[in-house]
Coordinates of C-alpha atoms in Angstrom, one line a residue:
X32 CA 0.0 0.0 0.0
X33 CA 2.9 2.4 0.7
X34 CA 4.0 2.2 -3.0
X35 CA 0.4 3.0 -4.1
X36 CA 0.3 5.9 -1.6
X37 CA 3.6 7.4 -2.9
X38 CA 2.5 6.9 -6.5
X39 CA -1.0 8.6 -5.9
X40 CA 0.7 11.5 -4.1
X41 CA 3.2 12.0 -6.9
X42 CA 0.5 12.1 -9.6
X43 CA -1.6 14.5 -7.5
X44 CA 1.3 16.9 -6.9
X45 CA 2.3 16.7 -10.5
X46 CA -1.3 17.6 -11.5
X47 CA -1.3 20.6 -9.1
X48 CA 2.1 21.9 -10.4
X49 CA 1.0 21.6 -14.0
X50 CA -2.3 23.4 -13.3
X51 CA -0.5 26.3 -11.5
X52 CA 2.1 26.5 -14.4
X53 CA -0.8 26.9 -16.8
X54 CA 1.3 25.7 -19.8
X55 CA -1.3 23.1 -20.8
X56 CA -5.1 23.2 -20.8
X57 CA -6.3 22.1 -17.4
X58 CA -8.7 19.5 -18.6
X59 CA -5.9 17.6 -20.4
X60 CA -3.8 17.7 -17.2
X61 CA -6.5 16.2 -15.0
X62 CA -7.6 13.6 -17.5
X63 CA -4.1 12.4 -18.2
X64 CA -3.3 12.3 -14.4
X65 CA -6.6 10.5 -13.9
X66 CA -5.7 7.9 -16.5
X67 CA -2.2 7.5 -14.8
X68 CA -4.0 6.9 -11.5
X69 CA -6.2 4.2 -12.9
X70 CA -3.3 2.4 -14.6
X71 CA -0.4 2.8 -12.1
X72 CA -2.1 3.3 -8.7
X73 CA -5.1 1.0 -9.0
X74 CA -3.7 -1.4 -11.7
X75 CA 0.0 -1.8 -11.1
X76 CA 0.4 -1.0 -7.3
X77 CA -3.0 -2.0 -5.9
X78 CA -4.1 -4.5 -8.6
X79 CA -7.7 -3.7 -7.6
X80 CA -10.6 -3.6 -10.1
X81 CA -12.9 -2.8 -7.2
X82 CA -10.9 0.5 -6.6
X83 CA -11.3 1.4 -10.2
X84 CA -15.1 0.6 -10.0
X85 CA -15.5 2.7 -6.9
X86 CA -13.6 5.6 -8.4
X87 CA -15.4 5.7 -11.7
X88 CA -18.6 5.4 -9.7
X89 CA -20.7 4.6 -12.8
X90 CA -23.0 2.2 -11.0
X91 CA -24.3 4.9 -8.8
X92 CA -25.9 6.7 -11.8
X93 CA -28.2 3.8 -12.3
X94 CA -29.6 3.7 -8.8
X95 CA -32.9 5.4 -7.8
X96 CA -31.2 7.3 -5.0
X97 CA -29.0 9.2 -7.5
X98 CA -32.1 10.8 -9.1
X99 CA -34.6 10.9 -6.4
X100 CA -34.6 11.2 -2.6
X101 CA -30.9 10.6 -2.1
X102 CA -29.9 11.1 1.5
X103 CA -26.2 11.2 1.1
X104 CA -24.0 10.2 -1.9
X105 CA -20.6 8.7 -1.5
X106 CA -17.7 11.2 -1.8
X107 CA -15.4 8.5 -3.3
X108 CA -14.5 8.9 -7.0
X109 CA -16.2 10.8 -9.7
X110 CA -19.1 12.8 -8.3
X111 CA -21.5 12.5 -11.3
X112 CA -24.2 14.6 -9.5
X113 CA -21.8 17.6 -9.6
X114 CA -21.0 17.0 -13.3
X115 CA -24.6 16.7 -14.4
X116 CA -25.8 19.6 -12.3
X117 CA -23.0 21.9 -13.6
X118 CA -23.7 20.8 -17.2
X119 CA -27.4 21.5 -16.9
X120 CA -26.9 25.0 -15.4
X121 CA -24.3 25.8 -18.1
X122 CA -26.9 24.9 -20.9
X123 CA -29.6 27.0 -19.2
X124 CA -27.2 30.0 -18.8
X125 CA -26.2 29.9 -22.4
X126 CA -29.8 29.8 -23.4
X127 CA -30.4 33.0 -21.4
X128 CA -27.3 34.6 -22.9
X129 CA -28.4 33.8 -26.4
X130 CA -31.5 36.0 -26.0
X131 CA -29.7 38.9 -24.3
X132 CA -31.1 38.4 -20.8
X133 CA -28.0 39.5 -18.8
X134 CA -27.2 42.6 -20.9
X135 CA -30.9 43.6 -20.6
X136 CA -30.8 43.2 -16.8
X137 CA -27.7 45.2 -16.4
X138 CA -28.9 48.1 -18.6
X139 CA -32.3 48.1 -16.9
X140 CA -30.8 48.5 -13.5
X141 CA -28.4 51.2 -14.8
X142 CA -31.4 53.1 -16.2
X143 CA -33.3 52.7 -13.0
X144 CA -30.6 54.6 -11.0
X145 CA -30.6 57.3 -13.8
X146 CA -27.1 56.2 -15.0
X147 CA -25.4 57.8 -11.9
X148 CA -22.0 56.1 -11.4
X149 CA -22.0 55.6 -7.6
X150 CA -25.6 54.1 -7.5
X151 CA -24.6 51.9 -10.4
X152 CA -21.5 50.8 -8.5
X153 CA -23.6 49.8 -5.4
X154 CA -26.4 48.1 -7.4
X155 CA -24.0 46.2 -9.6
X156 CA -22.2 44.8 -6.5
X157 CA -25.6 43.7 -5.1
X158 CA -26.6 42.3 -8.4
X159 CA -23.3 40.4 -8.7
X160 CA -23.9 38.9 -5.2
X161 CA -27.5 37.9 -5.9
X162 CA -27.0 36.5 -9.4
X163 CA -24.0 34.4 -8.2
X164 CA -26.3 32.7 -5.7
X165 CA -28.0 31.0 -8.5
X166 CA -25.7 31.2 -11.6
X167 CA -22.0 30.3 -11.9
X168 CA -19.9 33.3 -10.9
X169 CA -17.8 33.0 -14.0
X170 CA -20.9 33.6 -16.2
X171 CA -22.1 36.4 -14.0
X172 CA -18.8 38.3 -14.2
X173 CA -18.4 37.6 -17.9
X174 CA -21.6 39.6 -18.7
X175 CA -21.5 42.0 -15.8
X176 CA -17.9 43.1 -16.5
X177 CA -18.6 43.5 -20.2
X178 CA -21.6 45.8 -19.5
X179 CA -19.6 47.7 -16.9
X180 CA -17.0 48.4 -19.6
X181 CA -19.7 49.5 -22.0
X182 CA -21.2 51.9 -19.4
X183 CA -17.8 53.2 -18.5
X184 CA -17.2 54.3 -22.1
X185 CA -20.7 55.9 -22.2
X186 CA -20.4 57.6 -18.8
X187 CA -16.7 58.2 -18.9
X188 CA -15.5 56.5 -15.7
X189 CA -12.7 54.0 -14.9
X190 CA -14.3 50.5 -14.9
X191 CA -11.6 48.8 -12.8
X192 CA -13.0 49.7 -9.3
X193 CA -16.4 48.5 -10.3
X194 CA -15.1 45.2 -11.9
X195 CA -12.9 44.5 -8.8
X196 CA -15.9 45.0 -6.5
X197 CA -18.2 42.9 -8.8
X198 CA -15.7 40.0 -8.8
X199 CA -15.4 39.9 -5.0
X200 CA -19.2 40.1 -4.6
X201 CA -19.7 37.3 -7.1
X202 CA -17.4 35.0 -5.1
X203 CA -19.1 36.0 -1.9
X204 CA -22.6 35.4 -3.4
X205 CA -21.4 32.1 -4.7
X206 CA -20.5 31.0 -1.1
X207 CA -24.1 31.6 0.0
X208 CA -25.8 28.7 -1.8
X209 CA -25.1 25.2 -3.0
X210 CA -25.2 26.1 -6.7
X211 CA -23.3 29.4 -6.6
X212 CA -19.7 28.1 -6.5
X213 CA -18.3 24.8 -7.7
X214 CA -16.7 24.0 -4.3
X215 CA -20.2 24.2 -2.7
X216 CA -21.6 21.9 -5.4
X217 CA -18.9 19.4 -4.5
X218 CA -19.5 19.7 -0.8
X219 CA -23.3 19.6 -1.1
X220 CA -23.5 16.6 -3.4
X221 CA -20.8 14.7 -1.3
X222 CA -22.7 15.1 2.0
X223 CA -26.3 15.3 0.8
X224 CA -26.9 19.0 1.8
X225 CA -29.8 20.9 0.3
X226 CA -30.0 24.4 -1.2
X227 CA -31.8 25.5 2.0
X228 CA -29.0 24.0 4.2
X229 CA -26.4 26.3 2.5
X230 CA -28.7 29.3 2.7
X231 CA -29.3 28.8 6.4
X232 CA -25.6 28.4 7.2
X233 CA -23.1 29.8 4.7
X234 CA -25.8 32.1 3.3
X235 CA -26.2 33.8 6.7
X236 CA -22.4 34.4 6.9
X237 CA -22.3 35.7 3.3
X238 CA -25.1 38.1 3.9
X239 CA -23.6 39.5 7.1
X240 CA -20.3 39.8 5.3
X241 CA -21.9 41.5 2.3
X242 CA -22.9 44.5 4.5
X243 CA -19.3 45.0 5.6
X244 CA -17.9 44.4 2.1
X245 CA -20.3 47.0 0.6
X246 CA -19.2 49.6 3.1
X247 CA -15.5 48.7 2.5
X248 CA -15.6 49.0 -1.3
X249 CA -17.7 52.2 -1.1
X250 CA -15.1 53.8 1.2
X251 CA -12.3 52.6 -1.1
X252 CA -13.6 53.9 -4.4
X253 CA -16.4 56.4 -3.9
X254 CA -14.1 59.5 -4.3
X255 CA -12.8 58.5 -7.7
X256 CA -16.3 57.4 -8.9
X257 CA -18.0 60.5 -7.7
X258 CA -15.9 62.6 -10.0
X259 CA -17.0 60.5 -13.0
X260 CA -20.1 60.3 -15.2
X261 CA -20.9 64.0 -15.2
X262 CA -22.2 66.0 -18.2
X263 CA -23.6 62.9 -19.9
X264 CA -26.7 63.2 -22.1
X265 CA -28.9 60.3 -20.7
X266 CA -31.3 60.6 -23.7
X267 CA -28.4 59.5 -26.0
X268 CA -27.8 56.3 -24.0
X269 CA -29.2 52.9 -25.4
X270 CA -32.6 51.6 -24.4
X271 CA -32.4 48.4 -22.3
X272 CA -35.0 46.9 -24.6
X273 CA -32.5 47.0 -27.4
X274 CA -30.5 44.3 -25.6
X275 CA -33.2 41.7 -26.1
X276 CA -32.4 39.7 -29.2
X277 CA -35.4 37.4 -29.1
X278 CA -38.5 38.6 -27.2
X279 CA -40.3 35.2 -27.1
X280 CA -37.1 33.4 -26.3
X281 CA -36.4 35.9 -23.6
X282 CA -39.7 35.2 -21.9
X283 CA -39.1 31.4 -22.1
X284 CA -35.6 31.7 -20.7
X285 CA -36.9 33.8 -17.8
X286 CA -39.5 31.1 -17.1
X287 CA -36.9 28.3 -17.2
X288 CA -34.6 30.2 -14.8
X289 CA -37.6 30.7 -12.5
X290 CA -38.3 26.9 -12.6
X291 CA -34.6 26.1 -11.9
X292 CA -34.6 28.4 -8.8
X293 CA -37.9 26.9 -7.5
X294 CA -36.6 23.4 -8.0
X295 CA -33.4 24.2 -6.2
X296 CA -35.1 25.9 -3.3
X297 CA -37.6 23.0 -2.8
X298 CA -35.4 20.0 -3.7
X299 CA -35.2 18.9 -0.1
X300 CA -39.0 18.7 0.0
X301 CA -39.6 17.2 -3.4
X302 CA -36.8 14.7 -3.1
X303 CA -35.4 15.6 -6.5
X304 CA -31.6 15.5 -6.5
X305 CA -29.4 18.2 -8.0
X306 CA -28.5 15.8 -10.8
X307 CA -32.2 15.5 -11.8
X308 CA -32.7 19.2 -11.6
X309 CA -29.6 19.8 -13.8
X310 CA -30.7 17.3 -16.5
X311 CA -34.3 18.6 -16.4
X312 CA -33.3 22.2 -16.9
X313 CA -30.9 21.3 -19.7
X314 CA -33.5 19.3 -21.6
X315 CA -36.1 22.1 -21.2
X316 CA -33.6 24.6 -22.6
X317 CA -32.6 22.4 -25.5
X318 CA -36.2 21.6 -26.5
X319 CA -37.4 25.2 -26.3
X320 CA -34.4 26.6 -28.0
X321 CA -34.8 24.1 -30.9
X322 CA -38.5 25.0 -31.2
X323 CA -37.8 28.8 -31.1
X324 CA -34.5 29.1 -33.0
X325 CA -34.1 25.8 -34.8
X326 CA -30.8 24.1 -35.4
X327 CA -28.8 27.3 -35.6
X328 CA -30.0 28.5 -32.2
X329 CA -29.4 25.1 -30.6
X330 CA -25.9 25.0 -32.1
X331 CA -25.1 28.4 -30.7
X332 CA -26.3 27.4 -27.2
X333 CA -24.5 24.0 -27.1
X334 CA -21.4 25.4 -28.8
X335 CA -20.8 27.8 -25.9
X336 CA -21.2 25.3 -23.1
X337 CA -17.9 25.0 -21.2
X338 CA -17.1 21.3 -21.9
X339 CA -13.5 21.8 -20.8
X340 CA -14.5 22.5 -17.2
X341 CA -16.7 19.3 -17.1
X342 CA -13.8 17.2 -18.4
X343 CA -11.5 18.9 -15.9
X344 CA -13.8 17.8 -13.1
X345 CA -13.9 14.2 -14.2
X346 CA -10.1 13.9 -14.3
X347 CA -9.8 15.7 -11.0
X348 CA -12.2 13.4 -9.2
X349 CA -10.3 10.3 -10.4
X350 CA -7.0 11.7 -9.1
X351 CA -8.5 12.6 -5.7
X352 CA -10.1 9.2 -5.7
X353 CA -6.6 7.7 -5.9
X354 CA -5.6 9.6 -2.7
X355 CA -8.7 8.4 -1.0
X356 CA -8.5 4.8 -2.0
X357 CA -4.8 4.6 -0.9
X358 CA -5.5 6.2 2.5
X359 CA -3.4 9.4 1.9
X360 CA -6.4 11.6 2.8
X361 CA -6.9 9.7 6.1
X362 CA -3.2 10.5 6.9
X363 CA -3.8 14.2 6.3
X364 CA -7.0 14.2 8.5
X365 CA -5.0 12.5 11.3
X366 CA -2.3 15.1 11.0
X367 CA -4.8 18.0 11.3
X368 CA -6.4 16.3 14.3
X369 CA -3.0 15.9 16.0
X370 CA -1.9 19.5 15.2
X371 CA -5.2 20.8 16.7
X372 CA -4.9 18.5 19.7
X373 CA -8.6 17.6 19.2
X374 CA -9.6 21.2 20.0
X375 CA -12.6 22.0 17.8
X376 CA -11.9 25.8 17.7
X377 CA -8.3 25.2 16.4
X378 CA -9.5 22.6 14.0
X379 CA -12.1 24.9 12.4
X380 CA -9.7 27.8 12.3
X381 CA -7.1 25.6 10.5
X382 CA -9.7 24.5 7.9
X383 CA -10.9 28.0 7.2
X384 CA -7.6 29.8 7.1
X385 CA -5.5 27.0 5.4
X386 CA -8.3 26.6 2.8
X387 CA -8.3 30.3 2.2
X388 CA -4.5 30.6 1.9
X389 CA -4.4 27.6 -0.5
X390 CA -7.3 28.8 -2.5
X391 CA -5.7 32.3 -3.0
X392 CA -2.9 30.7 -5.1
X393 CA -4.3 27.5 -6.5
X394 CA -7.7 26.6 -8.0
X395 CA -10.2 26.2 -5.2
X396 CA -12.0 23.4 -7.0
X397 CA -9.4 20.7 -6.7
X398 CA -8.6 21.8 -3.2
X399 CA -12.3 21.5 -2.2
X400 CA -12.5 18.0 -3.8
X401 CA -9.4 17.0 -1.9
X402 CA -10.6 18.2 1.4
X403 CA -14.1 16.7 1.3
X404 CA -13.0 13.2 2.3
X405 CA -10.5 14.7 4.8
X406 CA -13.2 16.6 6.8
X407 CA -15.4 13.5 6.6
X408 CA -12.6 11.5 8.2
X409 CA -11.9 14.3 10.8
X410 CA -15.6 14.3 11.8
X411 CA -15.6 10.6 12.3
X412 CA -12.5 10.5 14.5
X413 CA -12.5 13.9 16.3
X414 CA -16.1 14.2 17.4
X415 CA -16.6 17.6 15.8
X416 CA -19.8 17.7 13.8
X417 CA -19.4 17.2 10.0
X418 CA -21.7 20.2 9.3
X419 CA -19.4 22.6 11.2
X420 CA -16.3 21.4 9.3
X421 CA -18.2 21.6 6.0
X422 CA -19.3 25.2 6.4
X423 CA -15.8 26.1 7.5
X424 CA -14.4 24.5 4.3
X425 CA -17.0 26.1 2.1
X426 CA -16.3 29.7 3.4
X427 CA -12.5 29.1 3.3
X428 CA -12.3 27.9 -0.2
X429 CA -14.9 30.2 -1.7
X430 CA -13.6 33.4 -0.1
X431 CA -9.9 32.7 -0.1
X432 CA -10.0 32.5 -3.9
X433 CA -10.9 36.2 -4.0
X434 CA -7.6 37.4 -2.6
X435 CA -5.5 37.2 -5.8
X436 CA -6.1 37.5 -9.5
X437 CA -5.6 33.8 -10.0
X438 CA -7.5 32.4 -6.9
X439 CA -10.8 31.9 -8.7
X440 CA -12.0 31.6 -12.3
X441 CA -14.2 34.6 -11.9
X442 CA -11.2 36.8 -11.0
X443 CA -9.3 35.7 -14.1
X444 CA -12.4 36.4 -16.3
X445 CA -12.9 39.9 -14.7
X446 CA -9.3 40.9 -15.1
X447 CA -9.3 39.7 -18.7
X448 CA -12.3 41.8 -19.6
X449 CA -10.7 44.8 -18.0
X450 CA -7.4 44.3 -19.8
X451 CA -9.2 43.9 -23.2
X452 CA -10.9 47.2 -22.6
X453 CA -7.5 48.9 -22.2
X454 CA -7.5 48.9 -18.4
X455 CA -5.0 46.2 -17.3
X456 CA -4.9 45.4 -13.5
X457 CA -1.6 44.7 -11.8
X458 CA -1.2 42.1 -9.1
X459 CA -0.4 44.9 -6.7
X460 CA -3.5 46.9 -7.5
X461 CA -5.8 43.9 -7.3
X462 CA -4.4 42.6 -4.0
X463 CA -4.4 46.1 -2.5
X464 CA -8.2 46.1 -2.5
X465 CA -9.1 42.4 -2.5
X466 CA -6.9 41.1 0.4
X467 CA -8.4 43.4 3.1
X468 CA -11.9 42.5 1.9
X469 CA -11.0 38.8 2.0
X470 CA -9.6 39.2 5.6
X471 CA -12.8 40.9 6.7
X472 CA -15.0 38.0 5.4
X473 CA -12.7 35.4 6.8
X474 CA -12.7 37.0 10.3
X475 CA -16.5 37.3 10.2
X476 CA -16.8 33.6 9.0
X477 CA -14.5 32.4 11.8
X478 CA -16.3 34.3 14.5
X479 CA -19.8 33.3 13.3
X480 CA -18.8 29.6 13.1
X481 CA -17.2 29.8 16.6
X482 CA -20.3 31.5 18.1
X483 CA -23.0 29.5 16.3
X484 CA -21.6 25.9 16.2
X485 CA -18.9 25.5 18.9

């Protein structure tokens, strides 16, 4: 078993290094490392077909519990519920984007505050937070940052402060619900948590933090934004209705989004799993798009789905499955327990702050996938409730990623949009504003978890 552990650890570390180097596309890195895990760890070192079967986890898809009334899915191997849910939400979001939903929403809100820069700044932060509770933060920032740049050109203000604030609020909003951020999807599907569970726990922390974050960014940027956007002829600005590319399709997309939200909020009561909801929403989007826009419209929607991320997840889960099957993760859990001395407060603090520090420099998705079985083992041996450790992991990974330009995918997208518009953001400028905000939320998260659960 020692040889298998060493081999699994080498493959895992090699994968992490290659992801950080960013020389190769991430999905190829995880898929190749996953294949190496199957061949060398499970095949050569362990000689265990059962380990391969558990890690690929295909049999679980064909059980009733996978689709309906699942209490708790196994965290071992490929988490197909996460894959199917993400895929379904991606298809729905692309359907909404095709008809101009996001651009219309941004322009409507800007018009509602009479195109005044500071009110736009505040409302766009709130919109980023709320949208990211239901839609992947990458998609939210992609459209919100693009509209921010467009408005900055019309109203003559620097878009960077607004984009920086939107990125942070998107990551914070993503921490509030199960479907907002990929780490939460991984945690939720691994431990059988519902949408409502996240809202009651991480959602409360995120909403408290949002008040402080709003004040912080307002104090940081209000002076330079107040001096912008003057002497602009509002009558010359585009009408939000012009953003709608397909009125009938727009209405249908809004209804599908509403259905998705209702299903997510009620899935603990209905017994429908997130995998079922993801597949249902995707099928609904595909069928209505084909009826409304034909093959060309469907091709546009499906062509924009981020298949690379889905493949990235599959390979990642296999590599992490190698660490779990060989017992490496149990060793890590034991180490954390020993360092904390069994003290629940120290253990929670380690999980929050180490998760945040790691997620600031490496992708928080593989880190969350790695830590899920670790906290499961910790809960079993230390006596600290699993829920407490899960909420600590969620807040640490979600918020830690906000601290640097490379910590979360939404950050990379936001900085890329700013750079393309002629406003490149340096590491120093980004961290100057994001690090204090990150520390504020981490302190609040730690104090709330200590006070509420320990």
